[in-house]
mmCIF file of C-alpha atoms and ligand atoms in Angstrom:
data_model
loop_
_atom_site.group_PDB
_atom_site.id
_atom_site.type_symbol
_atom_site.label_atom_id
_atom_site.label_comp_id
_atom_site.label_asym_id
_atom_site.label_seq_id
_atom_site.Cartn_x
_atom_site.Cartn_y
_atom_site.Cartn_z
ATOM 1 C CA MET A 281 28.403 21.303 -8.354
ATOM 2 C CA THR A 282 24.652 21.331 -7.691
ATOM 3 C CA THR A 283 23.840 22.221 -4.114
ATOM 4 C CA LEU A 284 21.165 20.294 -2.281
ATOM 5 C CA SER A 285 18.815 23.273 -2.168
ATOM 6 C CA SER A 286 18.960 23.762 -5.928
ATOM 7 C CA LEU A 287 18.553 20.014 -6.452
ATOM 8 C CA LEU A 288 15.447 20.002 -4.249
ATOM 9 C CA ALA A 289 14.004 22.949 -6.156
ATOM 10 C CA GLN A 290 14.131 21.070 -9.470
ATOM 11 C CA THR A 291 10.891 19.934 -11.058
ATOM 12 C CA SER A 292 12.419 17.015 -12.912
ATOM 13 C CA PHE A 293 15.142 14.664 -11.785
ATOM 14 C CA SER A 294 17.736 12.498 -13.501
ATOM 15 C CA ASP A 295 18.402 8.965 -12.263
ATOM 16 C CA ALA A 296 21.628 10.278 -10.728
ATOM 17 C CA ASP A 297 19.695 13.003 -8.863
ATOM 18 C CA ILE A 298 17.295 10.390 -7.497
ATOM 19 C CA VAL A 299 20.154 8.188 -6.309
ATOM 20 C CA THR A 300 21.795 11.203 -4.627
ATOM 21 C CA LEU A 301 18.605 12.040 -2.753
ATOM 22 C CA LEU A 302 17.925 8.437 -1.734
ATOM 23 C CA GLY A 303 21.461 8.174 -0.393
ATOM 24 C CA LEU A 304 21.480 11.331 1.760
ATOM 25 C CA LYS A 305 23.082 10.704 5.153
ATOM 26 C CA ASP A 306 23.555 14.050 6.857
ATOM 27 C CA PRO A 307 20.622 14.768 9.241
ATOM 28 C CA ASP A 308 20.332 18.390 8.022
ATOM 29 C CA ASP A 309 20.205 17.232 4.405
ATOM 30 C CA ILE A 310 17.553 14.650 5.262
ATOM 31 C CA ALA A 311 15.517 17.334 7.060
ATOM 32 C CA ALA A 312 15.728 19.500 3.919
ATOM 33 C CA LEU A 313 14.497 16.575 1.796
ATOM 34 C CA ARG A 314 11.652 15.958 4.245
ATOM 35 C CA GLU A 315 10.597 19.606 4.200
ATOM 36 C CA ALA A 316 10.687 19.793 0.395
ATOM 37 C CA ALA A 317 8.546 16.651 0.070
ATOM 38 C CA TYR A 318 6.126 17.798 2.761
ATOM 39 C CA SER A 319 5.573 21.209 1.112
ATOM 40 C CA LEU A 320 5.140 19.661 -2.318
ATOM 41 C CA THR A 321 2.571 17.261 -0.831
ATOM 42 C CA THR A 322 0.600 20.230 0.520
ATOM 43 C CA VAL A 323 0.680 21.940 -2.881
ATOM 44 C CA GLU A 324 -0.088 18.834 -4.950
ATOM 45 C CA VAL A 325 -2.575 16.870 -2.863
ATOM 46 C CA GLY A 326 -3.518 19.220 -0.009
ATOM 47 C CA ASP A 327 -3.050 19.028 3.740
ATOM 48 C CA THR A 328 -5.346 16.088 4.455
ATOM 49 C CA VAL A 329 -4.458 12.499 5.228
ATOM 50 C CA HIS A 330 -7.043 9.968 4.115
ATOM 51 C CA TYR A 331 -7.827 6.835 6.077
ATOM 52 C CA ARG A 332 -8.638 3.497 4.515
ATOM 53 C CA GLY A 333 -9.879 0.930 7.032
ATOM 54 C CA LEU A 334 -7.931 -2.263 6.316
ATOM 55 C CA VAL A 335 -9.722 -5.609 6.550
ATOM 56 C CA GLU A 336 -7.447 -8.640 6.216
ATOM 57 C CA VAL A 337 -10.106 -10.948 4.847
ATOM 58 C CA SER A 338 -8.129 -14.197 4.731
ATOM 59 C CA ASN A 339 -4.582 -15.535 5.098
ATOM 60 C CA ILE A 340 -5.235 -18.514 2.847
ATOM 61 C CA CYS A 341 -2.810 -18.221 -0.045
ATOM 62 C CA ALA A 342 -2.134 -20.307 -3.110
ATOM 63 C CA LEU A 343 1.257 -18.683 -3.690
ATOM 64 C CA ASP A 344 4.638 -19.156 -2.115
ATOM 65 C CA CYS A 345 6.412 -15.781 -2.272
ATOM 66 C CA HIS A 346 9.741 -16.326 -0.490
ATOM 67 C CA TYR A 347 9.495 -13.159 1.649
ATOM 68 C CA CYS A 348 5.944 -13.495 2.905
ATOM 69 C CA GLY A 349 4.775 -14.736 6.316
ATOM 70 C CA ILE A 350 1.480 -16.093 4.953
ATOM 71 C CA ARG A 351 2.975 -17.920 1.983
ATOM 72 C CA ARG A 352 1.515 -21.342 1.249
ATOM 73 C CA GLY A 353 4.589 -23.198 2.487
ATOM 74 C CA ASN A 354 4.406 -21.737 6.012
ATOM 75 C CA ARG A 355 2.831 -24.536 8.032
ATOM 76 C CA ASP A 356 3.152 -22.738 11.359
ATOM 77 C CA ILE A 357 0.148 -20.470 11.071
ATOM 78 C CA GLU A 358 -3.499 -21.189 11.471
ATOM 79 C CA ARG A 359 -5.386 -20.353 8.293
ATOM 80 C CA TYR A 360 -8.629 -18.342 8.446
ATOM 81 C CA CYS A 361 -11.183 -16.720 6.202
ATOM 82 C CA LEU A 362 -13.543 -14.195 7.773
ATOM 83 C CA THR A 363 -17.252 -14.615 7.243
ATOM 84 C CA LYS A 364 -19.065 -12.189 4.984
ATOM 85 C CA ASP A 365 -20.718 -10.656 8.067
ATOM 86 C CA ASP A 366 -17.323 -10.046 9.682
ATOM 87 C CA VAL A 367 -15.950 -8.399 6.536
ATOM 88 C CA VAL A 368 -19.024 -6.236 6.024
ATOM 89 C CA ASP A 369 -19.228 -5.249 9.719
ATOM 90 C CA ALA A 370 -15.569 -4.197 9.784
ATOM 91 C CA ALA A 371 -16.017 -2.138 6.620
ATOM 92 C CA LEU A 372 -19.191 -0.525 7.941
ATOM 93 C CA TRP A 373 -17.321 0.366 11.123
ATOM 94 C CA SER A 374 -14.944 2.415 8.968
ATOM 95 C CA ALA A 375 -17.890 4.163 7.289
ATOM 96 C CA GLU A 376 -19.438 4.979 10.658
ATOM 97 C CA SER A 377 -16.106 6.226 11.946
ATOM 98 C CA GLY A 378 -15.843 8.652 9.050
ATOM 99 C CA TYR A 379 -13.003 6.944 7.164
ATOM 100 C CA GLY A 380 -14.572 7.252 3.723
ATOM 101 C CA SER A 381 -12.774 4.190 2.311
ATOM 102 C CA CYS A 382 -11.853 0.635 3.160
ATOM 103 C CA VAL A 383 -9.351 -1.879 1.785
ATOM 104 C CA LEU A 384 -10.014 -5.591 1.487
ATOM 105 C CA GLN A 385 -6.730 -7.507 1.459
ATOM 106 C CA ALA A 386 -6.051 -11.245 1.499
ATOM 107 C CA GLY A 387 -3.729 -13.995 0.413
ATOM 108 C CA GLU A 388 -4.124 -14.915 -3.206
ATOM 109 C CA ARG A 389 -6.894 -17.222 -4.406
ATOM 110 C CA ARG A 390 -8.274 -17.453 -7.895
ATOM 111 C CA ASP A 391 -11.035 -20.029 -7.430
ATOM 112 C CA GLU A 392 -14.628 -19.175 -8.250
ATOM 113 C CA GLY A 393 -15.734 -19.603 -4.620
ATOM 114 C CA PHE A 394 -13.372 -16.849 -3.498
ATOM 115 C CA ILE A 395 -14.108 -14.575 -6.447
ATOM 116 C CA ALA A 396 -17.853 -14.797 -5.781
ATOM 117 C CA PHE A 397 -17.308 -14.310 -2.030
ATOM 118 C CA ILE A 398 -15.398 -11.055 -2.600
ATOM 119 C CA GLU A 399 -17.946 -9.933 -5.158
ATOM 120 C CA SER A 400 -20.773 -10.332 -2.678
ATOM 121 C CA CYS A 401 -18.821 -8.652 0.178
ATOM 122 C CA VAL A 402 -18.083 -5.654 -2.066
ATOM 123 C CA ALA A 403 -21.700 -5.356 -3.243
ATOM 124 C CA GLU A 404 -23.038 -5.513 0.291
ATOM 125 C CA ILE A 405 -20.513 -3.017 1.672
ATOM 126 C CA LYS A 406 -21.344 -0.638 -1.151
ATOM 127 C CA GLU A 407 -25.063 -0.897 -0.633
ATOM 128 C CA ARG A 408 -25.064 -0.673 3.162
ATOM 129 C CA SER A 409 -22.497 2.122 3.498
ATOM 130 C CA VAL A 410 -24.537 4.720 1.623
ATOM 131 C CA SER A 411 -25.438 7.539 4.023
ATOM 132 C CA GLN A 412 -25.839 11.284 4.105
ATOM 133 C CA GLN A 413 -22.084 11.612 4.729
ATOM 134 C CA LEU A 414 -21.230 9.086 2.010
ATOM 135 C CA PRO A 415 -23.865 9.437 -0.723
ATOM 136 C CA HIS A 416 -21.947 6.989 -2.939
ATOM 137 C CA GLY A 417 -21.038 4.637 -0.118
ATOM 138 C CA LEU A 418 -17.533 3.728 1.018
ATOM 139 C CA GLY A 419 -14.659 3.915 -1.424
ATOM 140 C CA ILE A 420 -13.502 0.311 -1.795
ATOM 141 C CA THR A 421 -9.907 -0.683 -2.551
ATOM 142 C CA LEU A 422 -8.976 -4.297 -3.241
ATOM 143 C CA SER A 423 -5.577 -5.873 -2.635
ATOM 144 C CA LEU A 424 -6.106 -9.464 -3.686
ATOM 145 C CA GLY A 425 -3.212 -10.232 -5.978
ATOM 146 C CA GLU A 426 -3.081 -11.222 -9.623
ATOM 147 C CA GLN A 427 -6.436 -12.106 -11.120
ATOM 148 C CA THR A 428 -7.872 -12.271 -14.622
ATOM 149 C CA LEU A 429 -9.218 -9.192 -16.395
ATOM 150 C CA GLU A 430 -12.665 -10.736 -16.108
ATOM 151 C CA THR A 431 -12.354 -11.024 -12.315
ATOM 152 C CA TYR A 432 -11.138 -7.443 -12.032
ATOM 153 C CA ARG A 433 -14.199 -6.390 -14.051
ATOM 154 C CA ARG A 434 -16.594 -8.389 -11.879
ATOM 155 C CA TRP A 435 -15.249 -6.846 -8.682
ATOM 156 C CA LYS A 436 -15.349 -3.390 -10.250
ATOM 157 C CA ALA A 437 -18.960 -3.882 -11.318
ATOM 158 C CA ALA A 438 -19.774 -4.921 -7.738
ATOM 159 C CA GLY A 439 -18.521 -1.531 -6.508
ATOM 160 C CA ALA A 440 -14.724 -1.567 -5.956
ATOM 161 C CA HIS A 441 -12.844 1.265 -7.613
ATOM 162 C CA ARG A 442 -9.213 1.038 -6.520
ATOM 163 C CA TYR A 443 -6.759 -1.853 -6.650
ATOM 164 C CA LEU A 444 -3.334 -2.292 -5.093
ATOM 165 C CA LEU A 445 -0.906 -4.735 -6.654
ATOM 166 C CA ARG A 446 2.712 -4.260 -5.737
ATOM 167 C CA ILE A 447 5.338 -5.018 -8.337
ATOM 168 C CA GLU A 448 7.557 -5.798 -5.273
ATOM 169 C CA SER A 449 10.661 -4.941 -7.317
ATOM 170 C CA SER A 450 10.792 -3.499 -10.822
ATOM 171 C CA ASN A 451 14.114 -5.256 -11.372
ATOM 172 C CA PRO A 452 13.143 -8.551 -13.065
ATOM 173 C CA GLU A 453 16.195 -10.281 -11.608
ATOM 174 C CA THR A 454 15.340 -9.286 -8.033
ATOM 175 C CA PHE A 455 11.692 -10.189 -8.680
ATOM 176 C CA GLY A 456 12.842 -13.609 -9.882
ATOM 177 C CA ARG A 457 14.988 -14.117 -6.781
ATOM 178 C CA ILE A 458 12.185 -13.444 -4.283
ATOM 179 C CA HIS A 459 9.458 -15.411 -6.058
ATOM 180 C CA PRO A 460 9.148 -19.027 -7.165
ATOM 181 C CA PRO A 461 9.550 -19.506 -10.929
ATOM 182 C CA THR A 462 5.803 -19.935 -11.379
ATOM 183 C CA GLN A 463 5.368 -16.223 -10.668
ATOM 184 C CA ARG A 464 6.507 -14.193 -13.586
ATOM 185 C CA PHE A 465 7.487 -10.557 -13.682
ATOM 186 C CA GLU A 466 5.855 -10.058 -17.088
ATOM 187 C CA THR A 467 2.545 -11.450 -15.825
ATOM 188 C CA ARG A 468 2.544 -9.001 -12.942
ATOM 189 C CA VAL A 469 3.239 -6.052 -15.237
ATOM 190 C CA ALA A 470 0.430 -7.234 -17.521
ATOM 191 C CA ALA A 471 -1.881 -7.465 -14.485
ATOM 192 C CA LEU A 472 -1.232 -3.788 -13.718
ATOM 193 C CA ALA A 473 -2.185 -2.926 -17.302
ATOM 194 C CA ASP A 474 -5.359 -5.035 -16.994
ATOM 195 C CA LEU A 475 -6.325 -3.123 -13.850
ATOM 196 C CA GLY A 476 -6.028 0.144 -15.746
ATOM 197 C CA GLN A 477 -8.080 -1.300 -18.554
ATOM 198 C CA ALA A 478 -10.784 -2.390 -16.130
ATOM 199 C CA GLY A 479 -11.018 1.256 -15.045
ATOM 200 C CA TYR A 480 -9.525 1.053 -11.542
ATOM 201 C CA GLN A 481 -7.417 3.640 -9.836
ATOM 202 C CA VAL A 482 -4.246 1.589 -9.803
ATOM 203 C CA GLY A 483 -1.736 1.314 -6.998
ATOM 204 C CA THR A 484 1.590 -0.458 -6.893
ATOM 205 C CA GLY A 485 4.746 -0.387 -4.835
ATOM 206 C CA VAL A 486 7.875 -2.225 -3.805
ATOM 207 C CA MET A 487 9.541 -3.550 -0.716
ATOM 208 C CA ILE A 488 12.431 -1.371 0.353
ATOM 209 C CA GLY A 489 15.675 -2.889 1.614
ATOM 210 C CA LEU A 490 15.357 -6.234 -0.146
ATOM 211 C CA PRO A 491 18.573 -8.245 -0.053
ATOM 212 C CA GLY A 492 20.777 -7.193 -2.966
ATOM 213 C CA GLN A 493 18.683 -4.124 -3.832
ATOM 214 C CA THR A 494 20.648 -0.970 -4.732
ATOM 215 C CA LEU A 495 19.737 2.724 -4.736
ATOM 216 C CA ALA A 496 19.737 2.532 -8.534
ATOM 217 C CA ASP A 497 17.103 -0.217 -8.265
ATOM 218 C CA LEU A 498 14.936 2.033 -6.106
ATOM 219 C CA ALA A 499 15.382 4.884 -8.604
ATOM 220 C CA ALA A 500 14.239 2.464 -11.324
ATOM 221 C CA ASP A 501 11.233 1.554 -9.163
ATOM 222 C CA ILE A 502 10.162 5.210 -9.145
ATOM 223 C CA ARG A 503 10.613 5.346 -12.932
ATOM 224 C CA PHE A 504 8.512 2.198 -13.175
ATOM 225 C CA TYR A 505 5.669 3.879 -11.255
ATOM 226 C CA ALA A 506 5.836 6.788 -13.695
ATOM 227 C CA SER A 507 5.968 4.553 -16.765
ATOM 228 C CA CYS A 508 2.768 2.773 -15.656
ATOM 229 C CA ASP A 509 1.100 6.134 -14.927
ATOM 230 C CA ILE A 510 0.329 4.785 -11.470
ATOM 231 C CA ASP A 511 -2.191 6.608 -9.218
ATOM 232 C CA MET A 512 -1.289 5.255 -5.787
ATOM 233 C CA ILE A 513 1.835 3.967 -4.129
ATOM 234 C CA GLY A 514 2.006 1.573 -1.201
ATOM 235 C CA MET A 515 5.578 0.668 -0.372
ATOM 236 C CA GLY A 516 7.253 -0.307 2.813
ATOM 237 C CA PRO A 517 10.374 -1.754 4.379
ATOM 238 C CA TYR A 518 11.193 -5.411 3.830
ATOM 239 C CA ILE A 519 11.159 -7.116 7.218
ATOM 240 C CA VAL A 520 11.950 -10.791 7.704
ATOM 241 C CA ALA A 521 8.959 -13.011 8.397
ATOM 242 C CA SER A 522 8.919 -16.219 10.361
ATOM 243 C CA GLY A 523 8.319 -19.114 8.035
ATOM 244 C CA ASN A 524 9.883 -17.123 5.215
ATOM 245 C CA SER A 525 12.389 -18.861 3.007
ATOM 246 C CA MET A 526 14.756 -15.854 2.847
ATOM 247 C CA LEU A 527 15.695 -15.880 6.561
ATOM 248 C CA ASP A 528 19.298 -16.800 5.784
ATOM 249 C CA VAL A 529 19.891 -13.570 3.849
ATOM 250 C CA GLY A 530 18.647 -11.385 6.727
ATOM 251 C CA MET A 531 17.458 -7.817 6.457
ATOM 252 C CA MET A 532 18.854 -4.296 6.706
ATOM 253 C CA ASP A 533 19.626 -2.715 10.048
ATOM 254 C CA PRO A 534 16.224 -1.406 11.265
ATOM 255 C CA GLN A 535 17.316 2.217 11.751
ATOM 256 C CA ALA A 536 18.991 2.399 8.352
ATOM 257 C CA LEU A 537 15.952 0.715 6.814
ATOM 258 C CA LEU A 538 13.579 3.227 8.378
ATOM 259 C CA GLY A 539 15.683 6.111 7.045
ATOM 260 C CA LEU A 540 15.828 4.633 3.540
ATOM 261 C CA SER A 541 12.074 3.941 3.511
ATOM 262 C CA LEU A 542 11.307 7.533 4.502
ATOM 263 C CA ARG A 543 13.666 8.942 1.868
ATOM 264 C CA MET A 544 12.008 6.685 -0.719
ATOM 265 C CA ILE A 545 8.597 8.173 0.180
ATOM 266 C CA ALA A 546 9.978 11.712 -0.068
ATOM 267 C CA VAL A 547 11.750 11.181 -3.381
ATOM 268 C CA THR A 548 8.720 9.418 -4.873
ATOM 269 C CA ARG A 549 6.655 12.473 -3.938
ATOM 270 C CA LEU A 550 9.199 14.847 -5.506
ATOM 271 C CA VAL A 551 9.274 12.878 -8.754
ATOM 272 C CA LEU A 552 5.594 11.910 -9.091
ATOM 273 C CA HIS A 553 3.861 14.933 -7.518
ATOM 274 C CA ASP A 554 0.130 14.177 -7.467
ATOM 275 C CA VAL A 555 -0.163 10.479 -6.562
ATOM 276 C CA ASN A 556 -1.492 9.138 -3.274
ATOM 277 C CA ILE A 557 1.266 7.642 -1.132
ATOM 278 C CA ALA A 558 0.498 5.419 1.846
ATOM 279 C CA SER A 559 2.381 5.583 5.088
ATOM 280 C CA THR A 560 2.365 1.833 5.600
ATOM 281 C CA THR A 561 2.026 -0.120 8.825
ATOM 282 C CA ALA A 562 5.381 -1.817 8.274
ATOM 283 C CA LEU A 563 7.063 1.538 9.082
ATOM 284 C CA GLU A 564 5.604 1.217 12.553
ATOM 285 C CA ALA A 565 7.373 -2.101 13.033
ATOM 286 C CA LEU A 566 10.618 -0.079 12.880
ATOM 287 C CA ALA A 567 9.635 2.925 15.026
ATOM 288 C CA THR A 568 6.574 3.596 17.173
ATOM 289 C CA ASP A 569 5.952 6.847 15.299
ATOM 290 C CA GLY A 570 6.843 5.300 11.922
ATOM 291 C CA ARG A 571 3.580 6.197 10.233
ATOM 292 C CA ALA A 572 3.704 9.786 11.499
ATOM 293 C CA GLN A 573 7.196 10.029 10.071
ATOM 294 C CA GLY A 574 5.942 8.697 6.735
ATOM 295 C CA ILE A 575 3.384 11.512 6.689
ATOM 296 C CA ALA A 576 6.088 14.062 7.483
ATOM 297 C CA PHE A 577 8.084 12.745 4.483
ATOM 298 C CA GLY A 578 5.214 13.156 1.996
ATOM 299 C CA ALA A 579 2.697 10.334 2.468
ATOM 300 C CA ASN A 580 -1.005 11.287 2.486
ATOM 301 C CA VAL A 581 -2.816 8.005 3.187
ATOM 302 C CA ALA A 582 -2.946 5.772 6.277
ATOM 303 C CA MET A 583 -4.581 2.376 6.629
ATOM 304 C CA PRO A 584 -5.761 1.646 10.173
ATOM 305 C CA ASN A 585 -6.208 -2.079 10.748
ATOM 306 C CA LEU A 586 -9.828 -3.145 11.283
ATOM 307 C CA THR A 587 -9.287 -6.897 11.114
ATOM 308 C CA PRO A 588 -11.042 -8.630 14.039
ATOM 309 C CA ARG A 589 -8.460 -9.074 16.790
ATOM 310 C CA GLU A 590 -9.072 -12.845 17.132
ATOM 311 C CA VAL A 591 -7.423 -13.535 13.769
ATOM 312 C CA ARG A 592 -4.951 -10.659 13.500
ATOM 313 C CA GLN A 593 -1.963 -12.615 14.789
ATOM 314 C CA ASN A 594 -2.426 -14.998 11.858
ATOM 315 C CA TYR A 595 -1.940 -12.238 9.279
ATOM 316 C CA GLN A 596 1.681 -11.479 10.031
ATOM 317 C CA LEU A 597 3.255 -10.788 6.666
ATOM 318 C CA TYR A 598 6.442 -9.929 8.586
ATOM 319 C CA GLN A 599 7.778 -10.122 12.142
ATOM 320 C CA GLY A 600 6.906 -7.509 14.735
ATOM 321 C CA LYS A 601 3.772 -6.297 12.950
ATOM 322 C CA PRO A 602 2.396 -3.610 15.270
ATOM 323 C CA GLY A 603 -1.104 -3.149 16.692
ATOM 324 C CA LEU A 604 -1.932 -6.846 17.022
ATOM 325 C CA ASP A 605 -4.048 -6.260 20.088
ATOM 326 C CA GLN A 606 -5.180 -2.663 19.688
ATOM 327 C CA ALA A 607 -8.885 -1.989 19.272
ATOM 328 C CA PRO A 608 -9.728 0.123 16.202
ATOM 329 C CA ALA A 609 -10.872 3.100 18.301
ATOM 330 C CA GLN A 610 -7.590 3.048 20.253
ATOM 331 C CA GLN A 611 -5.529 3.020 17.080
ATOM 332 C CA GLN A 612 -7.615 5.786 15.620
ATOM 333 C CA SER A 613 -6.979 8.272 18.405
ATOM 334 C CA GLY A 614 -3.225 7.568 18.312
ATOM 335 C CA LEU A 615 -3.080 7.992 14.569
ATOM 336 C CA GLU A 616 -5.181 11.124 14.600
ATOM 337 C CA ARG A 617 -2.866 12.671 17.168
ATOM 338 C CA SER A 618 0.125 11.914 14.984
ATOM 339 C CA VAL A 619 -1.568 13.290 11.866
ATOM 340 C CA GLU A 620 -2.349 16.529 13.685
ATOM 341 C CA ALA A 621 1.049 16.743 15.330
ATOM 342 C CA GLY A 622 2.434 16.664 11.801
ATOM 343 C CA GLY A 623 0.314 19.677 10.808
ATOM 344 C CA ARG A 624 -2.144 17.616 8.741
ATOM 345 C CA ARG A 625 -5.900 17.041 9.028
ATOM 346 C CA VAL A 626 -7.779 13.798 8.605
ATOM 347 C CA GLY A 627 -9.948 13.816 5.468
ATOM 348 C CA TRP A 628 -13.110 12.553 7.183
ATOM 349 C CA ASN A 629 -16.017 11.215 5.135
ATOM 350 C CA SER A 630 -14.411 11.610 1.761
ATOM 351 C CA TRP A 631 -12.932 9.095 -0.647
ATOM 352 C CA GLY A 632 -9.690 11.003 -1.066
ATOM 353 C CA ASP A 633 -9.162 9.764 -4.600
ATOM 354 C CA PRO A 634 -5.690 10.384 -6.029
ATOM 355 C CA ARG A 635 -5.560 13.641 -7.968
ATOM 356 C CA HIS A 636 -3.385 11.879 -10.484
ATOM 357 C CA PHE A 637 -6.309 9.662 -11.502
ATOM 358 C CA GLY A 638 -8.562 12.664 -12.224
ATOM 359 C CA ARG A 639 -5.817 14.277 -14.292
ATOM 360 C CA ARG A 640 -4.851 11.188 -16.269
ATOM 361 C CA THR A 641 -8.430 10.276 -17.098
ATOM 362 C CA ALA A 642 -9.229 13.877 -18.118
ATOM 363 C CA ALA A 643 -6.096 13.900 -20.304
ATOM 364 C CA ASN A 644 -7.055 10.580 -21.898
ATOM 365 C CA SER A 645 -10.599 11.637 -22.679
ATOM 366 C CA SER A 646 -9.535 14.964 -24.196
ATOM 367 C CA GLY A 647 -6.683 13.556 -26.172
HETATM 368 N N1 SAH B 780 -1.715 -11.341 -1.780
HETATM 369 C C1 SAH B 780 -1.912 -9.945 -2.010
HETATM 370 C C2 SAH B 780 -1.957 -9.098 -0.757
HETATM 371 C C3 SAH B 780 -1.256 -9.569 0.493
HETATM 372 S S1 SAH B 780 0.452 -9.318 0.600
HETATM 373 C C4 SAH B 780 -0.876 -9.427 -2.979
HETATM 374 O O1 SAH B 780 0.103 -10.102 -3.251
HETATM 375 O O2 SAH B 780 -1.055 -8.334 -3.498
HETATM 376 C C5 SAH B 780 0.572 -7.569 0.649
HETATM 377 C C6 SAH B 780 1.961 -7.024 0.573
HETATM 378 O O3 SAH B 780 2.678 -7.322 1.768
HETATM 379 C C7 SAH B 780 2.821 -7.600 -0.509
HETATM 380 O O4 SAH B 780 2.577 -6.968 -1.726
HETATM 381 C C8 SAH B 780 4.238 -7.352 0.014
HETATM 382 O O5 SAH B 780 4.823 -6.206 -0.582
HETATM 383 C C9 SAH B 780 4.046 -7.109 1.507
HETATM 384 N N2 SAH B 780 4.879 -8.065 2.278
HETATM 385 C C10 SAH B 780 4.817 -9.400 2.259
HETATM 386 N N3 SAH B 780 5.809 -9.914 3.018
HETATM 387 C C11 SAH B 780 6.507 -8.884 3.516
HETATM 388 C C12 SAH B 780 7.649 -8.774 4.359
HETATM 389 N N4 SAH B 780 8.276 -9.846 4.828
HETATM 390 N N5 SAH B 780 8.109 -7.522 4.662
HETATM 391 C C13 SAH B 780 7.469 -6.430 4.196
HETATM 392 N N6 SAH B 780 6.395 -6.470 3.389
HETATM 393 C C14 SAH B 780 5.919 -7.683 3.055
#
């Protein structure tokens, strides 16, 4: 029988190996998994954690994803869209604070007004964030849902270079259960391919602990990331949201969910090596040091929330979202302490692009 230490020393893993690692229960075994993932992170992507200042541009959404707190059908929240000045100011705050990158996220809209609005925000952020520290301006990531190839190209031309679009679950049946029939699994997979074609560094991810999800499903999610040659992973625990239409099926026990989410980060690192993995805010809804724990288990990106505090309570994708009233500077010192307590450094004033992207594009151009 394979011992855990020999399993952790492997460089490739079968589906059964992945399921074994995801299902570890013994605290010593979990510590061994954490240490293996942490060391591999240091070797593969270095000892820095990169910040991306997150601006939640708008909670207006044309879609009705069953799990989501800002879905169209939730009538209990006030809808907002920040002004261009608010978006640009928040992004520039991240540049001045040394973050190197920002993320613009919003509910999904595909109308020309919104597309042009984002395009002009991106162009202005790019232009005004150029400095001695950031000679090419801020790195800009978008997380704005499924759009057409043409829209992806417009936003890229304006200056964005990374895009996050979660597959949510790579199991088409689970995907079908958590989305209305108008949202199709195949369309989402095609959107990820379009993003690659438009030249973005592409990120995806899943929600962990979805009702009915098995460890084999999570193993398949990791295989899905590999099959799309993904550069960045943003995945987090599924937490019920008020106004969500899946309340009746509940969610996993928070402690068990935290443990599973951390093991998923670690195993993804062991299998995929050189991708960027975010330690997402949702982890902090389960434990006050959730993001620090994510870093200890192999994540190398954190996304401090820079959304103006007046509207933050209206962007609650799930219940108990942390940091609703914390000022950016306050959050920053807390996060920095946890990064350093974990033996990592913050990668100030650099984009922190995923090494995987450099390698895959070099491989494509030489072969
Ligand atoms: N509309 C954009 C971005 C906003 S939603 C998009 O779809 O890409 C961003 C992410 O929040 C989603 O991809 C989903 O994985 C996550 N999310 C939504 N509801 C959630 C919940 N109840 N628990 C945990 N994560 C959730």
